């Protein structure tokens, strides 16, 4: 079945970077965009940006300059790296398969905790 | 950027009740609206896209309607599995955006 499996929870100090992976299976990885979203504790969903396997990306202005989305086609894996972490970046980060900009397939989420 | 609001933010209902959640967009998004259900500790689940298209496998008690700036998600007869938080999302233009959510709780 179509699925996205994300890497495990991470803890970082303020100012550090984190890189989360998202491995696709059950469908042709190159046929769809991958989007990244996040959800702070007890809060709603926030869209961070999208990428495709041709190297095109689009980032929400809030994250411009701090986020990088990449992929390695040979292993069907997408990555999201967020730098200059702050305490308010503590959240569950989700990857989701874009399909005309709605999301049918989601990863299970990766908790990133930023704490000194 | 397109802002979405939802009402109510919290709803208390009983099994068998008809439930309606409203989502309003800050500008015309035609029919480019999706609805998701999220349970604690889980990823959101797609229910509706394109304002009214039911995602395969989603029970028919869920329905969506609306266009332009006002949309509704209706659950015709609330079931125990439906107690969750519901989000709308506009897929008309980037940056994509979500409503703040509506939590449906047991009365």
mmCIF file of C-alpha atoms in Angstrom:
data_model
loop_
_atom_site.group_PDB
_atom_site.id
_atom_site.type_symbol
_atom_site.label_atom_id
_atom_site.label_comp_id
_atom_site.label_asym_id
_atom_site.label_seq_id
_atom_site.Cartn_x
_atom_site.Cartn_y
_atom_site.Cartn_z
ATOM 1 C CA UNK A 1 0.000 0.000 0.000
ATOM 2 C CA UNK A 2 1.004 3.598 -0.503
ATOM 3 C CA UNK A 3 2.854 4.895 2.516
ATOM 4 C CA UNK A 4 5.359 7.387 3.815
ATOM 5 C CA UNK A 5 7.604 6.409 6.734
ATOM 6 C CA UNK A 6 9.454 9.123 8.602
ATOM 7 C CA UNK A 7 12.581 9.060 10.733
ATOM 8 C CA UNK A 8 12.437 9.043 14.522
ATOM 9 C CA UNK A 9 12.144 11.745 17.120
ATOM 10 C CA UNK A 10 14.944 14.291 17.491
ATOM 11 C CA UNK A 11 16.136 16.621 20.248
ATOM 12 C CA UNK A 12 18.202 19.679 19.354
ATOM 13 C CA UNK A 13 19.673 22.706 21.093
ATOM 14 C CA UNK A 14 18.583 26.186 20.023
ATOM 15 C CA UNK A 15 20.581 27.322 17.017
ATOM 16 C CA UNK A 16 21.172 23.778 15.724
ATOM 17 C CA UNK A 17 19.741 22.114 12.633
ATOM 18 C CA UNK A 18 17.614 19.018 12.147
ATOM 19 C CA UNK A 19 17.074 16.833 9.097
ATOM 20 C CA UNK A 20 13.967 14.638 8.888
ATOM 21 C CA UNK A 21 13.571 11.883 6.309
ATOM 22 C CA UNK A 22 10.454 10.533 4.615
ATOM 23 C CA UNK A 23 10.645 7.242 2.699
ATOM 24 C CA UNK A 24 7.972 6.478 0.137
ATOM 25 C CA UNK A 25 6.733 3.050 -0.870
ATOM 26 C CA UNK A 26 3.814 1.532 -2.754
ATOM 27 C CA UNK A 27 3.764 4.139 -5.523
ATOM 28 C CA UNK A 28 6.081 5.770 -8.073
ATOM 29 C CA UNK A 29 8.055 8.312 -6.034
ATOM 30 C CA UNK A 30 8.739 10.589 -8.992
ATOM 31 C CA UNK A 31 5.049 10.964 -9.896
ATOM 32 C CA UNK A 32 4.109 13.164 -6.926
ATOM 33 C CA UNK A 33 5.307 16.149 -4.918
ATOM 34 C CA UNK A 34 6.222 15.817 -1.273
ATOM 35 C CA UNK A 35 4.982 18.514 1.083
ATOM 36 C CA UNK A 36 6.151 19.201 4.607
ATOM 37 C CA UNK A 37 3.868 20.440 7.361
ATOM 38 C CA UNK A 38 4.172 20.838 11.090
ATOM 39 C CA UNK A 39 1.981 20.922 14.158
ATOM 40 C CA UNK A 40 3.126 22.550 17.391
ATOM 41 C CA UNK A 41 1.855 20.966 20.627
ATOM 42 C CA UNK A 42 -1.898 21.496 20.937
ATOM 43 C CA UNK A 43 -1.973 23.652 17.816
ATOM 44 C CA UNK A 44 -3.194 23.401 14.247
ATOM 45 C CA UNK A 45 -1.493 22.406 11.015
ATOM 46 C CA UNK A 46 1.039 24.667 9.301
ATOM 47 C CA UNK A 47 2.234 24.142 5.734
ATOM 48 C CA UNK A 48 5.996 24.622 5.285
ATOM 49 C CA UNK A 49 6.591 23.945 1.610
ATOM 50 C CA UNK A 50 6.763 21.450 -1.223
ATOM 51 C CA UNK A 51 9.335 19.772 -3.400
ATOM 52 C CA UNK A 52 9.432 17.475 -6.405
ATOM 53 C CA UNK A 53 12.073 15.041 -7.575
ATOM 54 C CA UNK A 54 13.128 17.371 -10.404
ATOM 55 C CA UNK A 55 14.633 19.682 -7.828
ATOM 56 C CA UNK A 56 11.844 22.261 -7.779
ATOM 57 C CA UNK A 57 10.807 23.648 -4.421
ATOM 58 C CA UNK A 58 8.411 26.177 -2.973
ATOM 59 C CA UNK A 59 8.684 27.352 0.613
ATOM 60 C CA UNK A 60 6.330 29.305 2.823
ATOM 61 C CA UNK A 61 7.753 32.767 3.355
ATOM 62 C CA UNK A 62 7.974 32.154 7.109
ATOM 63 C CA UNK A 63 10.591 29.445 6.531
ATOM 64 C CA UNK A 64 12.514 30.972 3.608
ATOM 65 C CA UNK A 65 16.230 30.899 4.329
ATOM 66 C CA UNK A 66 15.887 28.315 7.095
ATOM 67 C CA UNK A 67 14.379 25.289 5.340
ATOM 68 C CA UNK A 68 15.777 23.042 2.628
ATOM 69 C CA UNK A 69 13.797 20.230 0.993
ATOM 70 C CA UNK A 70 15.626 17.607 -1.025
ATOM 71 C CA UNK A 71 15.261 14.039 -2.228
ATOM 72 C CA UNK A 72 17.282 10.997 -3.276
ATOM 73 C CA UNK A 73 15.331 9.233 -6.020
ATOM 74 C CA UNK A 74 17.333 5.984 -5.862
ATOM 75 C CA UNK A 75 16.070 5.315 -2.344
ATOM 76 C CA UNK A 76 12.632 6.957 -2.700
ATOM 77 C CA UNK A 77 13.374 9.325 0.164
ATOM 78 C CA UNK A 78 12.635 12.984 0.752
ATOM 79 C CA UNK A 79 14.316 15.171 3.353
ATOM 80 C CA UNK A 80 13.470 18.364 5.182
ATOM 81 C CA UNK A 81 16.246 20.259 6.938
ATOM 82 C CA UNK A 82 15.421 23.159 9.252
ATOM 83 C CA UNK A 83 18.247 25.321 10.584
ATOM 84 C CA UNK A 84 18.698 27.970 13.295
ATOM 85 C CA UNK A 85 16.210 26.139 15.469
ATOM 86 C CA UNK A 86 14.287 28.011 18.149
ATOM 87 C CA UNK A 87 12.118 26.735 20.974
ATOM 88 C CA UNK A 88 8.989 27.578 18.982
ATOM 89 C CA UNK A 89 10.104 25.112 16.286
ATOM 90 C CA UNK A 90 9.200 22.322 18.703
ATOM 91 C CA UNK A 91 6.529 20.423 16.804
ATOM 92 C CA UNK A 92 5.548 17.229 15.063
ATOM 93 C CA UNK A 93 6.731 17.438 11.463
ATOM 94 C CA UNK A 94 4.775 15.584 8.779
ATOM 95 C CA UNK A 95 5.555 14.756 5.186
ATOM 96 C CA UNK A 96 2.563 14.317 2.893
ATOM 97 C CA UNK A 97 2.154 13.340 -0.736
ATOM 98 C CA UNK A 98 0.818 16.213 -2.748
ATOM 99 C CA UNK A 99 -2.034 15.471 -5.134
ATOM 100 C CA UNK A 100 -3.333 18.685 -6.698
ATOM 101 C CA UNK A 101 -2.299 20.286 -3.403
ATOM 102 C CA UNK A 102 -4.395 18.146 -1.108
ATOM 103 C CA UNK A 103 -2.936 15.319 0.929
ATOM 104 C CA UNK A 104 -4.123 11.714 0.778
ATOM 105 C CA UNK A 105 -0.957 9.993 2.015
ATOM 106 C CA UNK A 106 0.807 11.177 5.170
ATOM 107 C CA UNK A 107 3.848 10.123 7.126
ATOM 108 C CA UNK A 108 3.385 9.170 10.762
ATOM 109 C CA UNK A 109 5.022 12.363 12.014
ATOM 110 C CA UNK A 110 8.381 13.121 13.607
ATOM 111 C CA UNK A 111 8.584 14.981 16.916
ATOM 112 C CA UNK A 112 11.356 17.566 16.960
ATOM 113 C CA UNK A 113 12.049 19.048 20.381
ATOM 114 C CA UNK A 114 14.185 22.173 20.672
ATOM 115 C CA UNK A 115 15.417 22.707 24.190
ATOM 116 C CA UNK A 116 18.495 23.946 25.963
ATOM 117 C CA UNK B 1 -2.186 34.822 1.507
ATOM 118 C CA UNK B 2 -5.545 33.121 2.052
ATOM 119 C CA UNK B 3 -6.810 32.908 5.634
ATOM 120 C CA UNK B 4 -9.321 30.283 6.721
ATOM 121 C CA UNK B 5 -11.614 30.474 9.725
ATOM 122 C CA UNK B 6 -13.730 27.669 11.151
ATOM 123 C CA UNK B 7 -16.816 27.672 13.313
ATOM 124 C CA UNK B 8 -17.463 26.491 15.851
ATOM 125 C CA UNK B 9 -14.022 25.885 17.342
ATOM 126 C CA UNK B 10 -15.534 23.319 19.711
ATOM 127 C CA UNK B 11 -18.675 21.239 19.378
ATOM 128 C CA UNK B 12 -20.236 18.870 21.863
ATOM 129 C CA UNK B 13 -22.564 16.303 20.294
ATOM 130 C CA UNK B 14 -24.150 12.890 20.820
ATOM 131 C CA UNK B 15 -23.995 9.730 18.747
ATOM 132 C CA UNK B 16 -26.610 9.996 15.991
ATOM 133 C CA UNK B 17 -26.564 13.800 15.858
ATOM 134 C CA UNK B 18 -26.241 15.692 12.581
ATOM 135 C CA UNK B 19 -23.148 17.885 12.778
ATOM 136 C CA UNK B 20 -22.195 20.819 10.557
ATOM 137 C CA UNK B 21 -18.844 22.620 10.557
ATOM 138 C CA UNK B 22 -18.294 25.820 8.594
ATOM 139 C CA UNK B 23 -15.089 27.040 6.961
ATOM 140 C CA UNK B 24 -14.762 30.540 5.525
ATOM 141 C CA UNK B 25 -11.987 31.776 3.255
ATOM 142 C CA UNK B 26 -10.657 35.341 3.144
ATOM 143 C CA UNK B 27 -10.998 35.351 -0.660
ATOM 144 C CA UNK B 28 -12.656 33.330 -3.411
ATOM 145 C CA UNK B 29 -11.106 29.858 -3.647
ATOM 146 C CA UNK B 30 -13.683 28.411 -6.043
ATOM 147 C CA UNK B 31 -14.093 24.754 -4.973
ATOM 148 C CA UNK B 32 -10.511 24.194 -3.901
ATOM 149 C CA UNK B 33 -11.157 23.101 -0.334
ATOM 150 C CA UNK B 34 -10.300 19.883 1.481
ATOM 151 C CA UNK B 35 -11.387 18.515 4.860
ATOM 152 C CA UNK B 36 -9.347 16.347 7.207
ATOM 153 C CA UNK B 37 -10.052 14.417 10.392
ATOM 154 C CA UNK B 38 -7.313 14.138 12.991
ATOM 155 C CA UNK B 39 -7.213 12.033 16.144
ATOM 156 C CA UNK B 40 -4.684 12.586 18.952
ATOM 157 C CA UNK B 41 -1.179 11.398 18.106
ATOM 158 C CA UNK B 42 -2.107 10.567 14.517
ATOM 159 C CA UNK B 43 -1.608 12.147 11.115
ATOM 160 C CA UNK B 44 -4.617 13.848 9.544
ATOM 161 C CA UNK B 45 -6.886 11.733 7.348
ATOM 162 C CA UNK B 46 -8.289 13.157 4.105
ATOM 163 C CA UNK B 47 -12.094 13.120 4.014
ATOM 164 C CA UNK B 48 -13.127 15.505 1.229
ATOM 165 C CA UNK B 49 -11.289 17.346 -1.564
ATOM 166 C CA UNK B 50 -12.508 19.776 -4.181
ATOM 167 C CA UNK B 51 -15.149 20.926 -1.687
ATOM 168 C CA UNK B 52 -17.452 17.925 -2.169
ATOM 169 C CA UNK B 53 -15.522 14.921 -3.559
ATOM 170 C CA UNK B 54 -15.544 12.103 -1.018
ATOM 171 C CA UNK B 55 -12.169 10.387 -0.676
ATOM 172 C CA UNK B 56 -12.374 6.653 -1.427
ATOM 173 C CA UNK B 57 -13.072 4.613 1.694
ATOM 174 C CA UNK B 58 -14.568 7.489 3.683
ATOM 175 C CA UNK B 59 -18.097 6.719 4.964
ATOM 176 C CA UNK B 60 -20.945 8.352 3.083
ATOM 177 C CA UNK B 61 -22.218 10.045 6.265
ATOM 178 C CA UNK B 62 -19.519 12.653 5.553
ATOM 179 C CA UNK B 63 -20.337 15.259 2.921
ATOM 180 C CA UNK B 64 -18.941 18.598 1.840
ATOM 181 C CA UNK B 65 -20.538 21.564 0.137
ATOM 182 C CA UNK B 66 -19.925 25.178 -0.771
ATOM 183 C CA UNK B 67 -17.893 27.283 -3.136
ATOM 184 C CA UNK B 68 -16.295 30.695 -3.238
ATOM 185 C CA UNK B 69 -15.689 31.689 0.375
ATOM 186 C CA UNK B 70 -18.096 29.572 2.433
ATOM 187 C CA UNK B 71 -17.961 25.814 2.885
ATOM 188 C CA UNK B 72 -19.486 23.187 5.137
ATOM 189 C CA UNK B 73 -18.612 19.703 6.299
ATOM 190 C CA UNK B 74 -21.633 17.691 7.411
ATOM 191 C CA UNK B 75 -21.704 14.425 9.316
ATOM 192 C CA UNK B 76 -25.226 13.112 8.849
ATOM 193 C CA UNK B 77 -25.271 10.782 11.867
ATOM 194 C CA UNK B 78 -22.346 11.078 14.243
ATOM 195 C CA UNK B 79 -20.675 7.778 15.115
ATOM 196 C CA UNK B 80 -18.312 6.993 18.036
ATOM 197 C CA UNK B 81 -15.343 6.897 15.655
ATOM 198 C CA UNK B 82 -16.068 10.468 14.521
ATOM 199 C CA UNK B 83 -15.032 12.209 17.734
ATOM 200 C CA UNK B 84 -11.923 14.040 16.558
ATOM 201 C CA UNK B 85 -10.656 17.412 15.352
ATOM 202 C CA UNK B 86 -11.571 18.536 11.837
ATOM 203 C CA UNK B 87 -9.517 20.909 9.676
ATOM 204 C CA UNK B 88 -10.277 22.592 6.389
ATOM 205 C CA UNK B 89 -7.450 23.361 3.928
ATOM 206 C CA UNK B 90 -7.483 25.510 0.826
ATOM 207 C CA UNK B 91 -5.733 24.039 -2.203
ATOM 208 C CA UNK B 92 -6.436 26.983 -4.508
ATOM 209 C CA UNK B 93 -3.092 28.741 -4.259
ATOM 210 C CA UNK B 94 0.261 28.786 -2.510
ATOM 211 C CA UNK B 95 0.997 29.191 0.312
ATOM 212 C CA UNK B 96 -1.439 26.424 1.233
ATOM 213 C CA UNK B 97 -3.290 27.109 4.463
ATOM 214 C CA UNK B 98 -5.456 25.378 7.048
ATOM 215 C CA UNK B 99 -8.279 26.461 9.275
ATOM 216 C CA UNK B 100 -7.672 26.448 13.038
ATOM 217 C CA UNK B 101 -9.710 23.286 13.574
ATOM 218 C CA UNK B 102 -13.006 22.201 15.121
ATOM 219 C CA UNK B 103 -12.914 19.722 17.956
ATOM 220 C CA UNK B 104 -15.941 17.418 18.114
ATOM 221 C CA UNK B 105 -16.399 15.986 21.585
ATOM 222 C CA UNK B 106 -18.824 13.622 23.241
ATOM 223 C CA UNK B 107 -21.818 15.251 24.921
#
